[in-house]
CSV table of C-alpha atoms and ligand atoms in Angstrom, one decimal:
chain,number,residue,atom,x,y,z
A,1,MET,CA,66.1,-191.0,-50.7
A,2,THR,CA,62.3,-191.4,-50.6
A,3,PRO,CA,60.1,-188.9,-53.3
A,4,PRO,CA,57.8,-185.9,-52.2
A,5,SER,CA,54.9,-187.3,-51.5
A,6,HIS,CA,53.2,-183.8,-52.2
A,7,PRO,CA,50.3,-184.2,-54.6
A,8,SER,CA,52.4,-182.7,-57.8
A,9,ALA,CA,49.7,-180.5,-58.7
A,10,ALA,CA,49.9,-178.5,-55.8
A,11,HIS,CA,51.5,-175.2,-54.9
A,12,TYR,CA,53.7,-174.3,-52.6
A,13,LEU,CA,54.1,-170.5,-51.2
A,14,ALA,CA,57.6,-170.0,-49.1
A,15,LEU,CA,57.9,-167.2,-47.4
A,16,CYS,CA,61.9,-165.5,-47.5
A,17,GLY,CA,64.3,-163.2,-46.6
A,18,GLY,CA,68.7,-163.7,-47.2
A,19,VAL,CA,70.4,-166.2,-46.5
A,20,GLY,CA,69.0,-168.7,-44.2
A,21,GLY,CA,66.1,-168.5,-46.1
A,22,ALA,CA,68.0,-168.5,-49.2
A,23,LYS,CA,68.9,-171.8,-48.6
A,24,LEU,CA,65.9,-173.5,-48.4
A,25,ALA,CA,64.5,-171.3,-50.8
A,26,LEU,CA,67.4,-173.4,-53.3
A,27,GLY,CA,65.9,-177.3,-51.8
A,28,LEU,CA,62.9,-176.3,-52.2
A,29,SER,CA,63.8,-175.5,-55.9
A,30,HIS,CA,65.0,-178.5,-56.4
A,31,ALA,CA,62.1,-181.0,-54.8
A,32,LEU,CA,59.1,-178.6,-56.8
A,33,PRO,CA,59.1,-178.0,-60.8
A,34,PRO,CA,59.0,-174.4,-61.3
A,35,GLY,CA,55.6,-174.3,-61.8
A,36,ASN,CA,54.5,-175.6,-58.5
A,37,LEU,CA,56.4,-173.6,-55.7
A,38,THR,CA,56.5,-168.8,-55.8
A,39,ILE,CA,59.7,-167.9,-53.1
A,40,VAL,CA,57.8,-164.3,-51.5
A,41,VAL,CA,61.1,-162.7,-50.6
A,42,ASN,CA,61.3,-159.5,-48.2
A,43,ASN,CA,62.6,-156.2,-49.4
A,44,GLY,CA,61.9,-154.3,-46.4
A,45,ASP,CA,66.1,-154.1,-46.3
A,46,ASP,CA,65.8,-152.1,-49.4
A,47,PHE,CA,67.9,-149.1,-50.3
A,48,ASP,CA,68.8,-146.3,-52.2
A,49,TYR,CA,72.6,-146.2,-52.7
A,50,LEU,CA,74.4,-144.2,-54.7
A,51,GLY,CA,70.7,-143.9,-56.8
A,52,LEU,CA,70.9,-148.2,-57.5
A,53,THR,CA,68.6,-150.3,-55.7
A,54,ILE,CA,70.0,-152.2,-53.5
A,55,CYS,CA,67.6,-155.3,-52.7
A,56,PRO,CA,70.2,-157.2,-51.0
A,57,ASP,CA,67.5,-160.3,-50.3
A,58,LEU,CA,66.4,-160.5,-53.4
A,59,ASP,CA,69.5,-160.6,-54.7
A,60,THR,CA,70.8,-162.9,-51.5
A,61,VAL,CA,67.5,-165.2,-53.0
A,62,THR,CA,68.5,-165.0,-56.8
A,63,TYR,CA,72.6,-165.8,-56.3
A,64,THR,CA,71.7,-168.3,-54.5
A,65,LEU,CA,69.6,-170.3,-57.2
A,66,ALA,CA,71.3,-169.9,-60.1
A,67,ASN,CA,74.6,-170.5,-58.2
A,68,LEU,CA,76.1,-167.6,-58.2
A,69,ALA,CA,76.0,-166.0,-54.8
A,70,HIS,CA,79.4,-166.6,-52.6
A,71,PRO,CA,79.5,-169.4,-51.2
A,72,LEU,CA,80.4,-168.2,-47.0
A,73,GLN,CA,80.1,-164.5,-46.8
A,74,GLY,CA,76.4,-164.8,-46.9
A,75,TRP,CA,75.6,-162.2,-50.1
A,76,GLY,CA,77.3,-161.0,-53.2
A,77,ARG,CA,78.2,-163.3,-55.9
A,78,ASP,CA,81.0,-165.7,-56.5
A,79,GLU,CA,84.0,-164.9,-58.6
A,80,GLU,CA,83.8,-161.4,-57.8
A,81,SER,CA,86.2,-158.7,-59.2
A,82,TRP,CA,86.1,-154.7,-57.0
A,83,ALA,CA,88.0,-153.1,-59.0
A,84,ALA,CA,84.9,-149.6,-59.3
A,85,HIS,CA,84.4,-149.9,-55.4
A,86,ALA,CA,88.4,-149.9,-54.9
A,87,VAL,CA,87.8,-146.4,-56.7
A,88,GLN,CA,84.7,-145.2,-55.0
A,89,LYS,CA,87.0,-146.0,-51.5
A,90,GLN,CA,89.9,-144.3,-53.2
A,91,LEU,CA,87.7,-141.1,-54.2
A,92,GLN,CA,86.1,-141.5,-50.0
A,93,VAL,CA,82.6,-141.6,-51.3
A,94,GLU,CA,80.7,-144.2,-49.3
A,95,PRO,CA,82.7,-147.4,-49.0
A,96,TRP,CA,81.5,-149.4,-46.2
A,97,PHE,CA,79.0,-151.0,-48.4
A,98,GLN,CA,80.5,-153.0,-51.0
A,99,LEU,CA,79.6,-153.2,-54.3
A,100,GLY,CA,81.3,-155.8,-56.5
A,101,ASP,CA,81.5,-155.5,-60.3
A,102,LYS,CA,79.6,-158.6,-61.3
A,103,ASP,CA,76.7,-157.2,-58.6
A,104,LEU,CA,77.1,-153.6,-59.4
A,105,GLY,CA,75.9,-154.6,-63.5
A,106,LEU,CA,73.2,-156.3,-61.6
A,107,HIS,CA,71.9,-152.5,-60.1
A,108,LEU,CA,73.1,-150.8,-62.8
A,109,ALA,CA,70.4,-153.3,-65.1
A,110,ARG,CA,67.8,-153.0,-62.6
A,111,ARG,CA,67.7,-149.3,-61.8
A,112,ALA,CA,67.9,-148.9,-65.9
A,113,MET,CA,64.5,-151.3,-65.6
A,114,LEU,CA,62.9,-149.2,-62.5
A,115,ASP,CA,64.0,-146.5,-64.4
A,116,ALA,CA,61.4,-147.6,-67.7
A,117,GLY,CA,58.9,-148.1,-65.2
A,118,HIS,CA,58.9,-151.3,-65.3
A,119,SER,CA,57.6,-152.7,-61.1
A,120,LEU,CA,60.0,-154.8,-59.1
A,121,SER,CA,58.2,-158.0,-59.4
A,122,ALA,CA,58.5,-157.7,-63.3
A,123,VAL,CA,62.2,-156.1,-63.1
A,124,THR,CA,63.2,-159.6,-60.5
A,125,THR,CA,61.2,-162.2,-62.9
A,126,ALA,CA,63.9,-160.2,-65.9
A,127,ILE,CA,67.1,-160.8,-64.1
A,128,THR,CA,65.8,-164.3,-62.5
A,129,ARG,CA,65.1,-165.9,-66.5
A,130,ALA,CA,67.7,-163.5,-67.1
A,131,PHE,CA,69.8,-166.2,-64.8
A,132,GLY,CA,68.6,-169.3,-65.6
A,133,ILE,CA,65.7,-169.2,-62.8
A,134,GLY,CA,62.9,-171.2,-63.9
A,135,HIS,CA,61.0,-170.5,-60.3
A,136,ARG,CA,58.6,-167.3,-59.6
A,137,VAL,CA,60.9,-165.1,-57.1
A,138,SER,CA,58.5,-162.6,-56.2
A,139,PRO,CA,59.5,-159.4,-53.9
A,140,MET,CA,57.0,-158.9,-51.1
A,141,THR,CA,55.2,-155.2,-52.4
A,142,ASP,CA,56.6,-153.5,-55.4
A,143,ASP,CA,56.1,-150.5,-53.0
A,144,PRO,CA,58.6,-149.2,-51.0
A,145,VAL,CA,59.2,-151.0,-47.7
A,146,ARG,CA,62.2,-150.0,-45.5
A,147,THR,CA,63.1,-151.1,-41.8
A,148,LEU,CA,64.1,-148.8,-39.2
A,149,VAL,CA,66.3,-150.1,-36.5
A,150,ASP,CA,65.3,-148.2,-32.7
A,151,THR,CA,68.6,-148.2,-31.2
A,152,ASP,CA,70.2,-146.8,-28.1
A,153,LEU,CA,71.8,-144.5,-30.8
A,154,GLY,CA,68.8,-144.0,-31.7
A,155,PRO,CA,66.6,-145.2,-35.2
A,156,LEU,CA,68.7,-146.3,-37.5
A,157,PRO,CA,67.9,-147.7,-41.9
A,158,PHE,CA,68.6,-151.1,-42.0
A,159,GLN,CA,72.1,-151.0,-44.2
A,160,ASP,CA,73.1,-148.7,-41.4
A,161,TYR,CA,72.3,-151.1,-38.4
A,162,PHE,CA,73.4,-154.4,-39.9
A,163,VAL,CA,76.1,-153.2,-42.2
A,164,ARG,CA,78.1,-149.6,-40.8
A,165,GLN,CA,77.7,-150.6,-37.6
A,166,ARG,CA,77.6,-154.4,-38.1
A,167,CYS,CA,74.8,-155.0,-35.9
A,168,ALA,CA,77.0,-153.4,-33.0
A,169,PRO,CA,73.6,-150.7,-31.2
A,170,VAL,CA,71.7,-152.2,-29.2
A,171,VAL,CA,67.6,-152.7,-30.5
A,172,ARG,CA,65.0,-151.6,-28.7
A,173,GLY,CA,62.4,-152.6,-32.0
A,174,LEU,CA,61.7,-152.6,-35.2
A,175,ARG,CA,59.1,-151.0,-37.8
A,176,TYR,CA,58.5,-150.7,-41.8
A,177,LEU,CA,58.1,-147.9,-43.1
A,178,GLY,CA,55.3,-147.6,-46.0
A,179,ALA,CA,54.8,-151.3,-45.1
A,180,ASP,CA,50.8,-150.2,-43.7
A,181,ALA,CA,50.6,-148.8,-46.9
A,182,ALA,CA,52.1,-150.7,-49.4
A,183,GLN,CA,49.8,-153.6,-51.7
A,184,ALA,CA,51.1,-157.1,-51.7
A,185,ALA,CA,52.9,-158.3,-54.7
A,186,PRO,CA,51.0,-159.9,-57.9
A,187,ALA,CA,52.5,-163.3,-57.6
A,188,LEU,CA,51.5,-162.5,-53.1
A,189,LEU,CA,48.6,-162.2,-53.9
A,190,ALA,CA,47.9,-165.2,-56.1
A,191,ALA,CA,49.9,-167.7,-54.1
A,192,LEU,CA,47.6,-167.2,-51.4
A,193,GLY,CA,44.4,-167.0,-53.8
A,194,ASP,CA,45.1,-170.5,-55.4
A,195,ARG,CA,43.1,-172.8,-55.0
A,196,GLN,CA,45.9,-175.5,-55.2
A,197,LEU,CA,47.7,-174.0,-52.8
A,198,GLY,CA,49.9,-176.9,-51.0
A,199,GLY,CA,51.2,-174.9,-48.6
A,200,VAL,CA,53.0,-172.3,-47.5
A,201,ILE,CA,56.6,-172.4,-46.2
A,202,ILE,CA,58.2,-169.7,-43.8
A,203,CYS,CA,61.8,-170.4,-44.0
A,204,PRO,CA,64.7,-170.1,-41.4
A,205,SER,CA,65.4,-166.6,-42.0
A,206,ASN,CA,65.1,-163.5,-39.2
A,207,PRO,CA,61.8,-164.1,-38.1
A,208,TYR,CA,62.2,-159.9,-36.9
A,209,LEU,CA,63.7,-158.6,-39.2
A,210,SER,CA,62.7,-160.8,-42.7
A,211,ILE,CA,59.5,-162.6,-41.5
A,212,ASP,CA,57.5,-160.0,-40.0
A,213,PRO,CA,58.2,-157.4,-42.7
A,214,ILE,CA,55.7,-159.6,-44.7
A,215,LEU,CA,53.7,-160.2,-42.1
A,216,ALA,CA,53.4,-156.4,-42.2
A,217,LEU,CA,51.9,-156.1,-45.3
A,218,PRO,CA,47.6,-155.6,-45.9
A,219,GLY,CA,45.8,-158.0,-45.4
A,220,VAL,CA,48.8,-161.1,-45.6
A,221,ARG,CA,48.0,-162.4,-42.5
A,222,ASP,CA,44.8,-162.3,-41.4
A,223,ALA,CA,45.0,-164.5,-45.7
A,224,LEU,CA,47.7,-167.0,-44.2
A,225,ARG,CA,45.1,-168.1,-41.3
A,226,ARG,CA,41.8,-168.2,-43.4
A,227,LEU,CA,44.2,-170.5,-45.6
A,228,SER,CA,43.0,-174.1,-45.6
A,229,ALA,CA,46.2,-174.7,-46.8
A,230,PRO,CA,48.6,-175.4,-43.8
A,231,VAL,CA,51.5,-173.0,-42.7
A,232,ILE,CA,55.0,-174.2,-41.8
A,233,ALA,CA,57.6,-173.0,-39.9
A,234,VAL,CA,61.6,-173.1,-40.3
A,235,ALA,CA,63.0,-172.6,-36.6
A,236,PRO,CA,65.5,-170.4,-37.5
A,237,ILE,CA,67.9,-171.1,-34.2
A,238,VAL,CA,68.8,-174.5,-33.1
A,239,GLY,CA,69.7,-174.5,-29.5
A,240,GLY,CA,69.6,-170.5,-28.8
A,241,SER,CA,72.0,-169.6,-31.0
A,242,ALA,CA,71.1,-168.6,-34.3
A,243,ILE,CA,72.3,-170.2,-37.4
A,244,LYS,CA,73.1,-167.2,-39.2
A,245,GLY,CA,72.9,-163.6,-38.4
A,246,PRO,CA,71.6,-161.3,-35.7
A,247,THR,CA,68.5,-163.3,-34.4
A,248,ALA,CA,70.0,-164.2,-31.1
A,249,LYS,CA,71.1,-161.1,-30.3
A,250,ILE,CA,68.6,-159.5,-31.3
A,251,MET,CA,65.9,-161.2,-29.7
A,252,ARG,CA,67.8,-160.8,-26.6
A,253,GLU,CA,67.6,-157.4,-26.8
A,254,LEU,CA,64.0,-157.2,-27.7
A,255,GLY,CA,63.8,-159.3,-24.9
A,256,LEU,CA,62.9,-162.6,-26.3
A,257,ASP,CA,64.5,-165.8,-24.8
A,258,PRO,CA,66.7,-166.6,-27.8
A,259,SER,CA,65.0,-169.8,-28.3
A,260,ALA,CA,63.1,-172.2,-30.9
A,261,GLN,CA,60.0,-172.0,-28.9
A,262,ALA,CA,60.1,-168.3,-28.7
A,263,VAL,CA,60.0,-167.9,-32.1
A,264,ALA,CA,56.6,-170.4,-32.5
A,265,ARG,CA,55.2,-167.8,-29.9
A,266,HIS,CA,56.6,-165.2,-32.3
A,267,TYR,CA,54.6,-166.0,-35.3
A,268,GLY,CA,51.8,-167.1,-33.0
A,269,ASP,CA,48.4,-168.7,-34.8
A,270,LEU,CA,50.2,-168.5,-38.1
A,271,LEU,CA,51.5,-172.2,-37.5
A,272,ASP,CA,50.3,-175.6,-38.3
A,273,GLY,CA,53.4,-177.2,-38.0
A,274,TYR,CA,56.6,-175.6,-37.0
A,275,VAL,CA,60.6,-177.2,-37.8
A,276,ILE,CA,62.8,-177.7,-35.6
A,277,ASP,CA,65.8,-178.9,-34.8
A,278,ALA,CA,66.4,-182.3,-32.9
A,279,ALA,CA,68.5,-180.8,-30.5
A,280,ASP,CA,65.8,-178.8,-29.3
A,281,TRP,CA,62.2,-181.3,-29.4
A,282,PRO,CA,62.9,-182.0,-25.3
A,283,ALA,CA,62.2,-178.6,-24.7
A,284,ALA,CA,59.6,-177.8,-27.2
A,285,ARG,CA,58.1,-180.6,-26.5
A,286,GLU,CA,57.3,-180.1,-22.9
A,287,SER,CA,56.9,-175.6,-23.9
A,288,GLY,CA,52.7,-178.1,-24.9
A,289,ALA,CA,53.1,-175.7,-27.3
A,290,ASN,CA,49.5,-177.0,-29.5
A,291,LEU,CA,51.8,-177.2,-32.4
A,292,SER,CA,53.0,-179.8,-35.0
A,293,LEU,CA,55.9,-180.4,-34.0
A,294,LEU,CA,58.5,-182.3,-36.4
A,295,PRO,CA,61.3,-182.7,-34.9
A,296,ALA,CA,64.5,-182.9,-37.8
A,297,ASP,CA,68.4,-181.8,-38.8
A,298,ILE,CA,67.9,-178.1,-40.3
A,299,VAL,CA,70.8,-177.0,-40.0
A,300,MET,CA,71.9,-177.2,-44.0
A,301,ARG,CA,75.6,-177.1,-45.3
A,302,THR,CA,75.2,-179.4,-48.2
A,303,LEU,CA,72.8,-178.7,-51.1
A,304,ASP,CA,71.2,-181.9,-51.0
A,305,ASP,CA,71.2,-180.9,-46.6
A,306,LYS,CA,69.1,-178.3,-48.5
A,307,ILE,CA,66.8,-180.8,-50.8
A,308,ARG,CA,66.6,-183.3,-47.8
A,309,LEU,CA,65.3,-180.2,-45.5
A,310,ALA,CA,62.1,-179.0,-48.3
A,311,ARG,CA,61.0,-182.0,-48.5
A,312,CYS,CA,60.6,-183.1,-45.7
A,313,CYS,CA,58.4,-180.1,-45.0
A,314,LEU,CA,57.0,-180.7,-48.2
A,315,ASP,CA,55.6,-184.2,-46.7
A,316,PHE,CA,55.0,-181.8,-43.6
A,317,ALA,CA,52.6,-179.6,-44.9
A,318,ASN,CA,50.5,-182.3,-47.0
A,319,ALA,CA,50.4,-184.3,-43.7
A,320,LEU,CA,49.2,-181.3,-42.1
A,321,ALA,CA,46.4,-181.2,-45.4
A,322,ASN,CA,45.4,-184.0,-45.0
A,323,GLN,CA,44.8,-184.8,-40.9
A,324,PRO,CA,41.3,-185.6,-40.0
A,325,THR,CA,39.9,-182.2,-38.9
A,326,THR,CA,40.2,-181.5,-35.8
A,327,GLY,CA,36.7,-179.9,-36.3
A,328,ASN,CA,37.3,-176.6,-34.2
B,1,FO1,N1,76.8,-156.9,-46.4
B,1,FO1,C1,77.9,-156.9,-45.0
B,1,FO1,O1,78.4,-157.3,-44.5
B,1,FO1,N2,78.9,-156.1,-46.1
B,1,FO1,C2,78.9,-155.0,-47.6
B,1,FO1,O2,79.6,-154.4,-47.8
B,1,FO1,C3,77.7,-155.8,-48.4
B,1,FO1,C4,77.4,-155.2,-49.6
B,1,FO1,C5,76.3,-156.1,-50.0
B,1,FO1,C6,76.2,-155.6,-51.0
B,1,FO1,C7,75.1,-155.8,-52.0
B,1,FO1,C8,73.6,-156.9,-51.1
B,1,FO1,O3,73.4,-157.8,-52.3
B,1,FO1,C9,74.0,-157.3,-50.4
B,1,FO1,C10,74.9,-156.8,-49.5
B,1,FO1,N3,76.2,-157.4,-47.6
B,1,FO1,C11,76.6,-156.7,-47.0
B,1,FO1,C12,74.3,-157.8,-47.2
B,1,FO1,C13,73.5,-157.4,-46.7
B,1,FO1,O4,73.5,-156.5,-46.7
B,1,FO1,C14,72.4,-157.8,-45.7
B,1,FO1,O5,72.8,-159.1,-46.2
B,1,FO1,C15,71.4,-158.4,-46.4
B,1,FO1,O6,70.6,-156.6,-45.7
B,1,FO1,C16,71.0,-159.0,-44.4
B,1,FO1,O7,69.9,-159.9,-44.6
């Protein structure tokens, strides 16, 4: 495997949500030293549950980087026990959302640190360091932002739509409540302002549920547009079906063609490069998108797959950064 050819001093910013994004974030954490990578995570899925602040995407990324994640479930921890949830179920208190016993420990600690006045960024740093994670993991903002799903049953808070209703309602639209008044988190602002920024990698998470809340924060889209460093995205869809989660269903319900090209159109002029699966390469080439396309094997099953794709993204960003400017 060729070593990454990106300049060692460069810093990279990864934007991600839950499962799919966390896989690439793990690959990037193996391909880059801690000082060269900032992982900014969607926290529009966050919600207050039984007095606890649940941060699903932050916790999926944390558990994934700490090698504590449940290997199949896509959330929560491996080797978990469910004694507390069993009592909750017996007492009929909100049993629809399952918190494992070890996961509960994290939520109680986060609650205490937030109540002590620490920001979500500071709390996330404390948690990730305690789990042995050297790389910087940050929420997109320290302010409350909540994704609201407009459906045929009316507006639903995200976890109600996603977990309680198992994504069954028909999606009519999405709103990110609080985003317009929220401040991008310090680590996100620092990365966007870093003169050593070598590139931004939009990880293969659901664009509408996980990446758009980050892009909805005031100034983030414009800052990405103004960057001299390349912005690349990895397609979350292969051959018209989402690798994980309800992306394709949501796209169809939003009247969008569930394809890698539709996602590229969705990100629009933010992108300098787009990594798509080799299966989607012929269609994408015909689409005439004036975007640098890179066909790759983007399905990540093993750790090697995740590291390989991460290095492919870094080399792609580096190649785009060294392209002679077209002078436009
Ligand atoms: N997803 C479920 O489908 N069922 C659950 O009971 C559940 C519990 C849960 C607890 C903590 C946590 O961090 C995530 C949890 N998730 C659960 C996943 C979560 O709702 C979604 O994966 C994300 O919000 C989607 O990005």
